[in-house]
Short mmCIF file of C-alpha atoms and ligand atoms in Angstrom, two decimals:
data_model
loop_
_atom_site.label_atom_id
_atom_site.label_comp_id
_atom_site.label_asym_id
_atom_site.label_seq_id
_atom_site.Cartn_x
_atom_site.Cartn_y
_atom_site.Cartn_z
CA MET A 1 5.50 -5.49 -14.32
CA GLY A 2 3.12 -8.15 -13.09
CA VAL A 3 2.56 -11.86 -13.63
CA PHE A 4 -0.51 -13.92 -12.99
CA GLY A 5 -1.21 -17.61 -13.53
CA ILE A 6 -3.80 -20.25 -12.83
CA PHE A 7 -3.22 -24.00 -12.65
CA ALA A 8 -6.64 -25.63 -12.84
CA GLY A 9 -5.71 -29.21 -13.58
CA GLU A 10 -8.79 -29.74 -15.71
CA LYS A 11 -10.16 -27.88 -18.70
CA THR A 12 -12.02 -24.72 -17.71
CA ASN A 13 -12.27 -21.03 -18.54
CA VAL A 14 -8.79 -20.17 -17.26
CA ALA A 15 -8.42 -17.16 -19.60
CA SER A 16 -11.13 -15.16 -17.85
CA SER A 17 -9.50 -15.75 -14.44
CA VAL A 18 -6.18 -14.50 -15.79
CA TYR A 19 -7.97 -11.51 -17.30
CA TYR A 20 -9.38 -10.53 -13.89
CA GLY A 21 -6.03 -11.19 -12.22
CA LEU A 22 -4.24 -8.93 -14.69
CA TYR A 23 -6.90 -6.30 -14.14
CA ALA A 24 -5.96 -6.28 -10.45
CA LEU A 25 -2.28 -5.95 -11.40
CA GLN A 26 -2.79 -3.20 -13.97
CA HIS A 27 -1.04 -0.65 -11.72
CA ARG A 28 2.19 -2.65 -12.21
CA GLY A 29 2.34 -1.89 -15.93
CA GLN A 30 0.25 -0.36 -18.65
CA GLU A 31 2.53 -0.74 -21.65
CA SER A 32 1.23 -4.11 -22.82
CA ALA A 33 -0.79 -7.11 -21.71
CA GLY A 34 -0.88 -10.75 -22.74
CA ILE A 35 -2.32 -14.17 -21.91
CA VAL A 36 -1.32 -17.71 -22.95
CA VAL A 37 -3.79 -20.55 -22.46
CA ASN A 38 -2.51 -24.12 -22.30
CA ASP A 39 -5.03 -26.76 -23.33
CA ASP A 40 -3.20 -30.00 -22.63
CA GLY A 41 -0.10 -28.87 -24.51
CA VAL A 42 -1.80 -26.73 -27.15
CA PHE A 43 -0.86 -23.10 -26.49
CA THR A 44 -3.07 -20.24 -27.63
CA SER A 45 -1.81 -16.74 -26.95
CA TYR A 46 -2.58 -13.11 -27.50
CA ASN A 47 -0.70 -10.00 -26.47
CA ASP A 48 -0.56 -6.39 -27.55
CA SER A 49 0.35 -2.87 -26.45
CA GLY A 50 -2.16 -1.25 -24.14
CA ILE A 51 -4.02 -1.85 -20.92
CA VAL A 52 -5.80 -5.13 -20.17
CA ASN A 53 -9.24 -3.81 -20.98
CA ASP A 54 -8.18 -2.55 -24.42
CA VAL A 55 -6.05 -5.54 -25.38
CA PHE A 56 -8.67 -8.12 -24.41
CA THR A 57 -11.99 -7.47 -26.03
CA LYS A 58 -14.67 -10.09 -25.44
CA ASP A 59 -13.87 -11.76 -28.77
CA ARG A 60 -10.14 -11.91 -28.15
CA LEU A 61 -10.63 -13.39 -24.73
CA GLU A 62 -13.06 -15.98 -26.05
CA GLY A 63 -10.63 -16.69 -28.88
CA LEU A 64 -8.15 -18.01 -26.31
CA GLY A 65 -10.54 -20.87 -25.60
CA GLN A 66 -10.49 -23.10 -22.54
CA GLY A 67 -7.51 -24.81 -21.00
CA ASN A 68 -6.14 -26.51 -17.91
CA MET A 69 -3.75 -23.66 -17.10
CA ALA A 70 -2.85 -20.15 -18.26
CA ILE A 71 -0.41 -17.34 -17.53
CA GLY A 72 -0.63 -13.62 -18.14
CA HIS A 73 1.50 -10.52 -17.99
CA VAL A 74 1.22 -6.75 -17.71
CA ARG A 75 4.26 -4.84 -18.82
CA TYR A 76 5.82 -1.64 -17.57
CA GLY A 77 8.11 -0.71 -20.45
CA THR A 78 11.57 0.09 -19.22
CA LEU A 79 13.91 2.12 -21.39
CA GLY A 80 14.51 0.54 -24.80
CA THR A 81 11.92 -2.17 -24.28
CA LYS A 82 8.67 -0.41 -25.02
CA GLY A 83 6.35 -1.46 -27.83
CA ARG A 84 4.22 -4.39 -28.86
CA ILE A 85 7.16 -6.48 -30.00
CA ASN A 86 8.33 -6.72 -26.39
CA ALA A 87 4.93 -7.77 -25.01
CA GLU A 88 4.84 -10.95 -22.91
CA PRO A 89 4.23 -13.82 -22.31
CA ILE A 90 6.67 -15.12 -24.90
CA VAL A 91 5.90 -18.52 -26.44
CA ILE A 92 8.71 -20.73 -27.73
CA ASN A 93 8.56 -24.02 -29.64
CA HIS A 94 11.67 -26.09 -29.03
CA VAL A 95 12.88 -29.53 -29.84
CA LYS A 96 11.46 -31.05 -26.64
CA GLY A 97 8.18 -29.20 -26.52
CA LYS A 98 6.92 -25.75 -25.71
CA LEU A 99 7.55 -22.98 -23.25
CA ALA A 100 5.61 -19.87 -22.34
CA ILE A 101 7.29 -17.31 -20.12
CA ALA A 102 6.28 -14.10 -18.37
CA THR A 103 8.81 -12.08 -16.37
CA ALA A 104 8.63 -9.15 -13.98
CA GLY A 105 11.60 -7.05 -12.89
CA GLY A 106 15.09 -6.56 -14.27
CA ILE A 107 17.81 -9.03 -15.26
CA VAL A 108 21.20 -7.40 -14.76
CA ASN A 109 23.25 -9.86 -16.81
CA ALA A 110 20.78 -10.05 -19.72
CA SER A 111 23.13 -8.22 -22.05
CA GLU A 112 26.04 -10.56 -21.23
CA LEU A 113 23.88 -13.67 -21.68
CA LYS A 114 22.54 -12.30 -24.94
CA ARG A 115 26.03 -11.61 -26.24
CA GLU A 116 27.10 -15.15 -25.36
CA LEU A 117 24.10 -16.61 -27.20
CA GLU A 118 24.59 -14.32 -30.20
CA LEU A 119 28.18 -15.45 -30.51
CA GLN A 120 26.79 -18.98 -30.81
CA GLY A 121 24.66 -17.81 -33.72
CA MET A 122 21.33 -17.18 -32.00
CA ILE A 123 19.19 -14.34 -33.23
CA PHE A 124 16.82 -12.20 -31.21
CA HIS A 125 13.56 -10.66 -32.28
CA THR A 126 13.00 -8.32 -29.37
CA THR A 127 14.91 -6.07 -26.98
CA ASN A 128 13.28 -7.79 -24.04
CA ALA A 129 15.34 -9.70 -21.45
CA ALA A 130 12.53 -12.28 -21.27
CA GLU A 131 13.55 -13.50 -24.71
CA VAL A 132 17.13 -13.98 -23.49
CA VAL A 133 15.84 -15.92 -20.47
CA SER A 134 13.63 -18.10 -22.66
CA TYR A 135 16.65 -19.09 -24.79
CA VAL A 136 18.80 -19.76 -21.73
CA ILE A 137 16.11 -22.08 -20.35
CA THR A 138 15.46 -23.73 -23.72
CA LYS A 139 19.15 -24.42 -24.15
CA GLU A 140 19.33 -26.00 -20.71
CA ARG A 141 16.18 -27.97 -21.45
CA ILE A 142 17.87 -29.82 -24.29
CA SER A 143 20.31 -31.46 -21.88
CA SER A 144 17.91 -31.74 -18.90
CA SER A 145 15.48 -34.48 -18.07
CA SER A 146 12.70 -32.08 -17.05
CA ILE A 147 11.69 -28.46 -17.44
CA GLU A 148 12.24 -27.81 -13.73
CA GLU A 149 15.79 -29.11 -13.96
CA ALA A 150 16.35 -26.70 -16.86
CA VAL A 151 14.87 -23.82 -14.86
CA VAL A 152 17.02 -24.64 -11.82
CA ARG A 153 20.17 -24.70 -13.95
CA SER A 154 19.18 -21.47 -15.66
CA MET A 155 18.60 -19.69 -12.36
CA GLU A 156 22.23 -20.31 -11.48
CA ARG A 157 23.12 -18.19 -14.52
CA ILE A 158 20.51 -15.42 -14.38
CA ASP A 159 21.03 -12.54 -11.95
CA GLY A 160 18.85 -9.59 -11.05
CA GLY A 161 15.61 -8.67 -9.38
CA PHE A 162 12.85 -10.66 -11.03
CA CYS A 163 9.92 -13.04 -10.74
CA MET A 164 8.82 -15.39 -13.49
CA LEU A 165 5.96 -17.62 -14.44
CA LEU A 166 6.58 -20.39 -16.95
CA MET A 167 4.39 -22.96 -18.57
CA SER A 168 5.45 -26.19 -20.22
CA PRO A 169 2.83 -28.49 -21.76
CA GLN A 170 2.20 -30.20 -18.38
CA LYS A 171 3.54 -27.86 -15.69
CA MET A 172 3.44 -24.35 -14.38
CA ILE A 173 6.56 -23.01 -12.68
CA ALA A 174 6.85 -19.91 -10.50
CA VAL A 175 10.29 -18.43 -9.81
CA ARG A 176 11.58 -15.73 -7.47
CA ASP A 177 15.15 -14.46 -7.69
CA LYS A 178 17.51 -15.32 -4.88
CA HIS A 179 17.53 -11.78 -3.47
CA GLY A 180 13.73 -11.67 -3.30
CA PHE A 181 13.44 -8.23 -4.92
CA HIS A 182 9.84 -8.40 -6.04
CA PRO A 183 6.82 -10.08 -4.49
CA ILE A 184 5.14 -13.22 -5.83
CA CYS A 185 2.66 -15.36 -3.96
CA TYR A 186 0.21 -18.16 -4.51
CA GLY A 187 -3.15 -19.22 -3.21
CA GLN A 188 -5.97 -21.61 -3.92
CA ARG A 189 -9.63 -21.40 -4.80
CA GLU A 190 -12.19 -23.51 -3.04
CA SER A 191 -12.55 -25.46 -6.27
CA GLY A 192 -8.89 -26.45 -5.93
CA GLU A 193 -7.26 -24.33 -8.66
CA TYR A 194 -3.90 -22.83 -7.75
CA VAL A 195 -3.44 -19.14 -8.46
CA ILE A 196 -0.07 -17.40 -8.64
CA ALA A 197 0.29 -13.62 -8.68
CA SER A 198 2.74 -10.77 -8.28
CA GLU A 199 0.57 -9.32 -5.53
CA SER A 200 -1.95 -10.70 -3.07
CA CYS A 201 -4.64 -8.23 -4.24
CA ALA A 202 -4.85 -10.23 -7.49
CA LEU A 203 -5.56 -13.44 -5.55
CA ASP A 204 -8.44 -11.62 -3.86
CA SER A 205 -9.83 -10.53 -7.22
CA VAL A 206 -10.38 -14.13 -8.35
CA GLY A 207 -11.56 -15.47 -5.00
CA ALA A 208 -8.37 -17.37 -4.13
CA THR A 209 -7.20 -17.69 -0.54
CA PHE A 210 -3.61 -16.60 0.03
CA ILE A 211 -1.35 -19.51 0.99
CA ARG A 212 2.11 -17.97 1.06
CA GLU A 213 4.79 -16.03 -0.80
CA LEU A 214 7.64 -17.71 -2.60
CA ASP A 215 10.84 -17.43 -0.61
CA PRO A 216 13.79 -15.68 -2.21
CA GLY A 217 15.35 -18.11 -4.70
CA GLU A 218 12.44 -20.52 -4.50
CA ILE A 219 11.05 -22.32 -7.54
CA ILE A 220 7.58 -23.88 -7.24
CA VAL A 221 6.33 -26.46 -9.72
CA PHE A 222 2.58 -26.96 -10.11
CA SER A 223 1.64 -30.18 -11.88
CA SER A 224 -0.90 -33.00 -11.80
CA LYS A 225 1.25 -34.49 -9.01
CA GLY A 226 0.66 -31.42 -6.80
CA ILE A 227 3.18 -28.80 -5.68
CA GLU A 228 6.94 -29.22 -5.49
CA SER A 229 9.19 -26.58 -3.96
CA ILE A 230 12.84 -26.34 -5.03
CA ARG A 231 15.11 -24.16 -2.92
CA ASP A 232 18.63 -25.53 -2.75
CA HIS A 233 20.03 -24.39 -6.05
CA CYS A 234 21.14 -20.81 -5.60
CA GLY A 235 22.75 -20.52 -2.18
CA LYS A 236 22.09 -17.73 0.25
CA ALA A 237 21.88 -14.09 -0.74
CA ARG A 238 21.06 -11.10 1.44
CA GLU A 239 17.31 -10.57 1.29
CA SER A 240 16.72 -7.44 -0.75
CA LEU A 241 13.02 -6.77 -1.09
CA CYS A 242 12.54 -3.62 -3.19
CA VAL A 243 11.48 -0.97 -0.67
CA PHE A 244 9.82 0.93 -3.50
CA GLU A 245 7.20 -1.83 -3.63
CA TYR A 246 5.92 -0.46 -0.32
CA ILE A 247 6.47 3.18 -1.22
CA TYR A 248 4.95 3.25 -4.67
CA THR A 249 4.69 0.13 -6.81
CA ALA A 250 2.31 -2.20 -5.00
CA ARG A 251 -1.36 -1.66 -4.30
CA PRO A 252 -2.15 -0.62 -0.71
CA ASP A 253 -4.56 -3.55 -0.33
CA SER A 254 -1.73 -6.02 -0.94
CA THR A 255 0.34 -7.63 1.78
CA ILE A 256 4.03 -8.25 1.12
CA SER A 257 6.27 -10.21 3.49
CA GLY A 258 3.45 -10.16 6.01
CA LEU A 259 3.29 -6.37 6.02
CA SER A 260 0.27 -4.51 4.66
CA VAL A 261 1.36 -2.01 2.01
CA HIS A 262 -1.18 0.48 3.37
CA GLU A 263 0.26 0.18 6.88
CA ALA A 264 3.82 0.58 5.62
CA ARG A 265 2.86 3.77 3.78
CA ALA A 266 0.93 5.19 6.73
CA ARG A 267 3.94 4.48 8.92
CA ALA A 268 6.21 6.26 6.44
CA GLY A 269 3.86 9.25 6.77
CA ALA A 270 4.11 9.13 10.56
CA LEU A 271 7.91 8.94 10.45
CA LEU A 272 7.91 11.84 8.00
CA ALA A 273 5.77 13.91 10.39
CA ALA A 274 8.26 13.24 13.18
CA ALA A 275 11.27 14.15 11.03
CA HIS A 276 9.74 17.17 9.28
CA PRO A 277 6.99 18.78 11.38
CA VAL A 278 5.34 21.98 10.19
CA GLU A 279 2.55 24.26 11.34
CA ALA A 280 -0.31 23.81 8.88
CA ASP A 281 -4.10 23.58 8.57
CA VAL A 282 -4.60 20.54 6.37
CA VAL A 283 -2.69 17.48 5.10
CA VAL A 284 -3.40 16.52 1.49
CA GLY A 285 -2.14 13.41 -0.28
CA VAL A 286 -1.27 13.09 -3.96
CA PRO A 287 -3.56 10.37 -5.33
CA ASP A 288 -3.20 7.47 -5.34
CA SER A 289 0.10 6.38 -3.89
CA GLY A 290 0.53 9.45 -1.63
CA LEU A 291 -2.81 9.07 0.16
CA ASP A 292 -1.86 6.42 2.71
CA ALA A 293 1.26 8.34 3.77
CA ALA A 294 -0.78 11.55 4.02
CA ILE A 295 -3.18 9.80 6.42
CA GLY A 296 -0.18 8.63 8.46
CA TYR A 297 1.25 12.17 8.50
CA ALA A 298 -2.09 13.65 9.56
CA ASN A 299 -2.65 11.11 12.36
CA ALA A 300 0.84 11.56 13.74
CA SER A 301 0.90 15.36 13.51
CA GLY A 302 -2.67 16.04 14.61
CA ILE A 303 -3.24 18.23 11.51
CA PRO A 304 -6.58 17.28 9.87
CA TYR A 305 -6.49 15.16 6.72
CA GLY A 306 -8.37 16.61 3.75
CA ILE A 307 -9.17 15.64 0.19
CA GLY A 308 -7.40 18.34 -1.76
CA LEU A 309 -6.79 16.68 -5.10
CA ILE A 310 -9.13 14.58 -7.22
CA LYS A 311 -7.68 12.12 -9.64
CA ASN A 312 -9.29 11.37 -12.94
CA LYS A 313 -9.77 7.63 -12.55
CA TYR A 314 -9.51 6.93 -16.24
CA ILE A 315 -5.90 7.92 -16.68
CA GLY A 316 -2.83 5.83 -16.07
CA ARG A 317 0.18 6.47 -13.87
CA THR A 318 1.96 9.67 -15.01
CA PHE A 319 5.34 8.08 -15.33
CA ILE A 320 4.26 5.67 -17.98
CA ALA A 321 3.64 8.46 -20.49
CA PRO A 322 6.26 8.56 -23.23
CA GLY A 323 8.48 11.64 -23.19
CA GLN A 324 8.79 14.48 -20.70
CA ASP A 325 6.42 16.88 -22.50
CA VAL A 326 3.50 14.43 -22.39
CA ARG A 327 4.24 13.63 -18.75
CA GLU A 328 3.89 17.29 -17.79
CA ASP A 329 0.54 17.68 -19.55
CA LYS A 330 -0.71 14.55 -17.92
CA VAL A 331 -0.31 15.93 -14.38
CA LYS A 332 -2.98 18.52 -15.14
CA ILE A 333 -5.19 16.06 -16.95
CA LYS A 334 -4.90 13.66 -14.07
CA LEU A 335 -5.23 15.83 -10.96
CA ASN A 336 -7.57 18.70 -10.13
CA PRO A 337 -7.59 20.65 -6.83
CA VAL A 338 -10.54 20.86 -4.43
CA ARG A 339 -10.77 24.59 -3.73
CA SER A 340 -12.95 24.24 -0.61
CA THR A 341 -10.23 22.16 1.11
CA LEU A 342 -7.39 24.44 0.10
CA ASN A 343 -8.61 28.03 0.01
CA GLY A 344 -6.87 30.18 2.63
CA LYS A 345 -5.11 27.13 4.13
CA ARG A 346 -1.53 26.22 4.94
CA VAL A 347 -1.25 22.87 3.19
CA VAL A 348 1.05 19.89 3.75
CA LEU A 349 1.24 18.10 0.40
CA VAL A 350 2.36 14.47 0.78
CA ASP A 351 3.57 12.50 -2.23
CA ASP A 352 5.10 9.05 -2.14
CA SER A 353 8.24 10.11 -4.00
CA ILE A 354 9.90 12.88 -5.97
CA VAL A 355 11.76 11.41 -8.92
CA ARG A 356 12.08 13.87 -11.76
CA GLY A 357 10.28 16.58 -9.80
CA THR A 358 7.67 17.12 -12.50
CA THR A 359 4.60 16.19 -10.45
CA CYS A 360 5.21 18.25 -7.32
CA ALA A 361 6.33 21.34 -9.26
CA LYS A 362 3.00 21.31 -11.10
CA LEU A 363 1.02 20.60 -7.98
CA VAL A 364 2.37 23.48 -5.91
CA GLY A 365 1.16 25.85 -8.65
CA LEU A 366 -2.23 24.11 -8.84
CA LEU A 367 -2.72 24.28 -5.07
CA LYS A 368 -1.70 27.92 -4.83
CA ASN A 369 -4.04 28.81 -7.70
CA ALA A 370 -6.78 27.09 -5.73
CA GLY A 371 -6.15 29.44 -2.78
CA ALA A 372 -3.54 27.61 -0.67
CA VAL A 373 -1.52 30.24 1.21
CA GLU A 374 1.42 27.91 1.91
CA VAL A 375 2.37 24.55 0.42
CA HIS A 376 4.79 22.31 2.30
CA ILE A 377 5.94 19.32 0.26
CA ARG A 378 6.63 16.08 2.12
CA SER A 379 7.94 13.01 0.32
CA SER A 380 7.39 9.66 1.99
CA ALA A 381 10.54 8.39 0.26
CA PRO A 382 14.09 9.70 0.64
CA PRO A 383 15.62 11.64 -2.30
CA PHE A 384 15.81 9.37 -5.36
CA LEU A 385 19.52 9.47 -6.21
CA ASN A 386 20.47 6.37 -8.18
CA PRO A 387 19.35 4.42 -11.23
CA CYS A 388 17.34 1.24 -10.67
CA TYR A 389 18.25 -1.92 -12.62
CA TYR A 390 15.51 -4.08 -11.22
CA GLY A 391 12.43 -3.09 -13.14
CA THR A 392 11.84 0.66 -13.12
CA ASP A 393 12.55 2.93 -16.06
CA ILE A 394 15.18 5.01 -14.26
CA ASP A 395 18.44 3.86 -15.74
CA SER A 396 20.50 7.04 -15.48
CA LYS A 397 21.05 9.83 -13.01
CA GLU A 398 20.44 12.60 -15.52
CA SER A 399 16.71 12.93 -15.02
CA LEU A 400 16.71 12.59 -11.24
CA ILE A 401 16.08 16.01 -9.70
CA ALA A 402 17.77 15.14 -6.39
CA CYS A 403 20.96 14.15 -8.22
CA ASN A 404 21.38 17.48 -9.85
CA HIS A 405 20.03 19.84 -7.20
CA THR A 406 20.22 20.45 -3.47
CA ILE A 407 17.10 20.12 -1.35
CA GLU A 408 16.87 23.92 -1.12
CA GLU A 409 17.14 24.18 -4.91
CA ILE A 410 14.33 21.64 -5.29
CA ARG A 411 12.21 23.69 -2.91
CA GLN A 412 12.83 26.80 -4.99
CA MET A 413 12.21 25.00 -8.29
CA THR A 414 8.91 23.59 -7.09
CA GLY A 415 7.81 26.87 -5.50
CA ALA A 416 7.09 25.12 -2.18
CA ASP A 417 7.33 26.93 1.15
CA SER A 418 9.23 24.02 2.66
CA ILE A 419 10.22 20.53 1.61
CA GLY A 420 11.05 17.40 3.60
CA PHE A 421 11.99 13.85 2.64
CA LEU A 422 11.73 10.62 4.61
CA ARG A 423 15.07 9.91 6.25
CA LEU A 424 17.07 6.98 4.88
CA GLU A 425 17.33 5.42 8.34
CA ASP A 426 13.53 5.43 8.66
CA LEU A 427 13.12 2.99 5.76
CA SER A 428 14.03 0.08 7.99
CA LYS A 429 11.21 1.11 10.37
CA LEU A 430 8.39 0.76 7.83
CA GLY A 431 7.36 -2.58 9.26
CA VAL A 432 6.71 -2.37 12.99
CA GLY A 433 8.57 -5.18 14.70
CA SER A 434 10.01 -6.51 11.45
CA SER A 435 13.24 -4.56 11.31
CA SER A 436 15.12 -7.72 10.31
CA ARG A 437 13.55 -7.49 6.84
CA GLY A 438 16.24 -6.77 4.27
CA PHE A 439 15.32 -4.10 1.76
CA CYS A 440 16.98 -3.07 -1.47
CA THR A 441 17.34 0.69 -1.05
CA ALA A 442 19.76 1.20 -3.94
CA CYS A 443 17.70 3.99 -5.52
CA PHE A 444 18.24 6.00 -2.34
CA ASP A 445 21.65 4.93 -1.05
CA GLY A 446 23.43 3.46 -4.10
CA ILE A 447 24.09 0.11 -2.39
CA TYR A 448 23.26 -2.48 -5.05
CA PRO A 449 22.65 -6.10 -4.04
CA THR A 450 23.88 -7.34 -7.46
CA LYS A 451 26.56 -6.39 -9.94
CA PRO A 452 25.39 -3.46 -12.09
CA PRO A 453 24.50 -4.41 -15.67
CA VAL A 454 27.11 -4.39 -18.41
CA ILE A 455 25.48 -3.27 -21.64
CA TYR A 456 26.80 -4.72 -24.91
CA LYS A 457 25.82 -3.02 -28.12
CA ASN A 458 26.08 -4.69 -31.50
CA LYS A 459 27.71 -2.81 -34.34
CA TYR A 460 24.56 -2.86 -36.44
CA ASP A 461 22.01 -2.55 -33.64
CA THR A 462 18.90 -0.92 -35.00
CA LYS A 463 15.85 0.26 -33.19
CA ILE A 464 13.18 -2.41 -33.40
CA SER A 465 10.10 -0.69 -34.77
CA GLU A 466 6.64 -1.65 -33.77
CA ASN A 467 4.57 -3.50 -36.36
CA LYS A 468 1.14 -2.01 -36.54
CA LYS A 469 -1.58 -4.55 -36.99
P1 LIG B 501 8.16 12.91 -10.68
O1 LIG B 501 6.99 13.68 -11.16
O2 LIG B 501 9.09 12.55 -11.80
O3 LIG B 501 8.88 13.54 -9.55
O4 LIG B 501 7.65 11.50 -10.17
C1 LIG B 501 7.01 11.38 -8.95
C2 LIG B 501 5.62 10.85 -9.16
O5 LIG B 501 5.64 9.69 -9.99
C3 LIG B 501 5.04 10.45 -7.84
O6 LIG B 501 3.78 11.04 -7.74
C4 LIG B 501 4.96 8.94 -7.87
O7 LIG B 501 3.67 8.54 -7.44
C5 LIG B 501 5.20 8.54 -9.30
N1 LIG B 501 6.28 7.53 -9.44
C6 LIG B 501 7.32 7.32 -8.65
N2 LIG B 501 8.09 6.32 -9.11
C7 LIG B 501 7.54 5.87 -10.23
C8 LIG B 501 7.85 4.85 -11.16
N3 LIG B 501 8.92 4.07 -11.03
N4 LIG B 501 7.02 4.67 -12.20
C9 LIG B 501 5.95 5.43 -12.35
N5 LIG B 501 5.61 6.42 -11.51
C10 LIG B 501 6.37 6.66 -10.45
#
């Protein structure tokens, strides 16, 4: 999931900047997209299921009008939260004003907070944790003298791996959880507007110069008075930046914690080559997120890098397809082999990760059909063994291939000639000279920086169906 905001101060075409920012963050979620424009306290919003380009036609974007600030969101639907009804940003009218909120990541105590609010008589319209957060903040707002005070108090109650962007009539507030799971940064345009984004590549897309990332636990308030940073509210937690941001989630042209995502991936490829060498003729990456690691593997091993798979650029990330059957079809729709690179060759096939095992099983067959004589799978992530509660859709072990099978079984199931995963201990070496960086590696080692979520179900819980427009 991705958030993007612009604080312009004066009335301008903020919606189009958010549109371009969300475009640059599209890889972080393709389930839904939304924008809220704030014109001196008048909020105009639009969100829907689909990618940014489909949700925002020219008319819809123009319909948002001008404003002095705006926030936007792209959503990666995690289990049970897919559908238009869960699209963000959420807009709330409360007794002291208005609030718009966009969240990215996972809130581990959302179910507990929701139960507490329900027992006080509150009702919920969505299955999205962002709605829970918006009520927690609204409730705090009633007894607070400012929105930032309400946000600070709320952050003491909300736990998980998340970033948020909020808008009150006069202020924009950016929040990063105290563990620092997911990236969020801000920058400034020459014209003075502040821009806040999940990833630095989105600042580039609107011509903003990167200033810095939010620190773990930091809250930054943008208002007509300038910028205020609030840091003292949530104590110290072990820094737990999601290592999967480097492996898969983020765009390679982004920089997170001072480390280029491309460089981190190339380094993972080099470490993989050292741990799992093989005699081969060509190294091929699985587009897009496996390419950087493949280059790193090729450089370190001396085996030439080749373009062996072409991705259809008009298709989304495979994982985001609903249901296993569709996901399998999509691999073929998405990737096609380049016979001239592969024919008669011993191929090293580098992918960023093996989660359910669907992609690499299909690809070994594709490559062998295209003439590859051997296919050696290399994953630039360790075996994915544990559910993630911080924003990916893997909430149980059942679908994880490495949980249910040995490495040798995975090799046999995929039809590969050999298989090798990045070693767990190599994760800390992704950033040269920055080994002090604390990563969350729970998906690989099961060490969770927070309490796992407790899920409460109501007796009459029904599936919220999507209203077609
Ligand atoms: P699988 O086919 O289930 O083994 O998934 C591995 C493929 O999905 C890799 O090619 C990754 O690039 C991609 N992938 C890994 N993690 C995720 C995720 N959380 N969401 C979407 N795609 C992912």
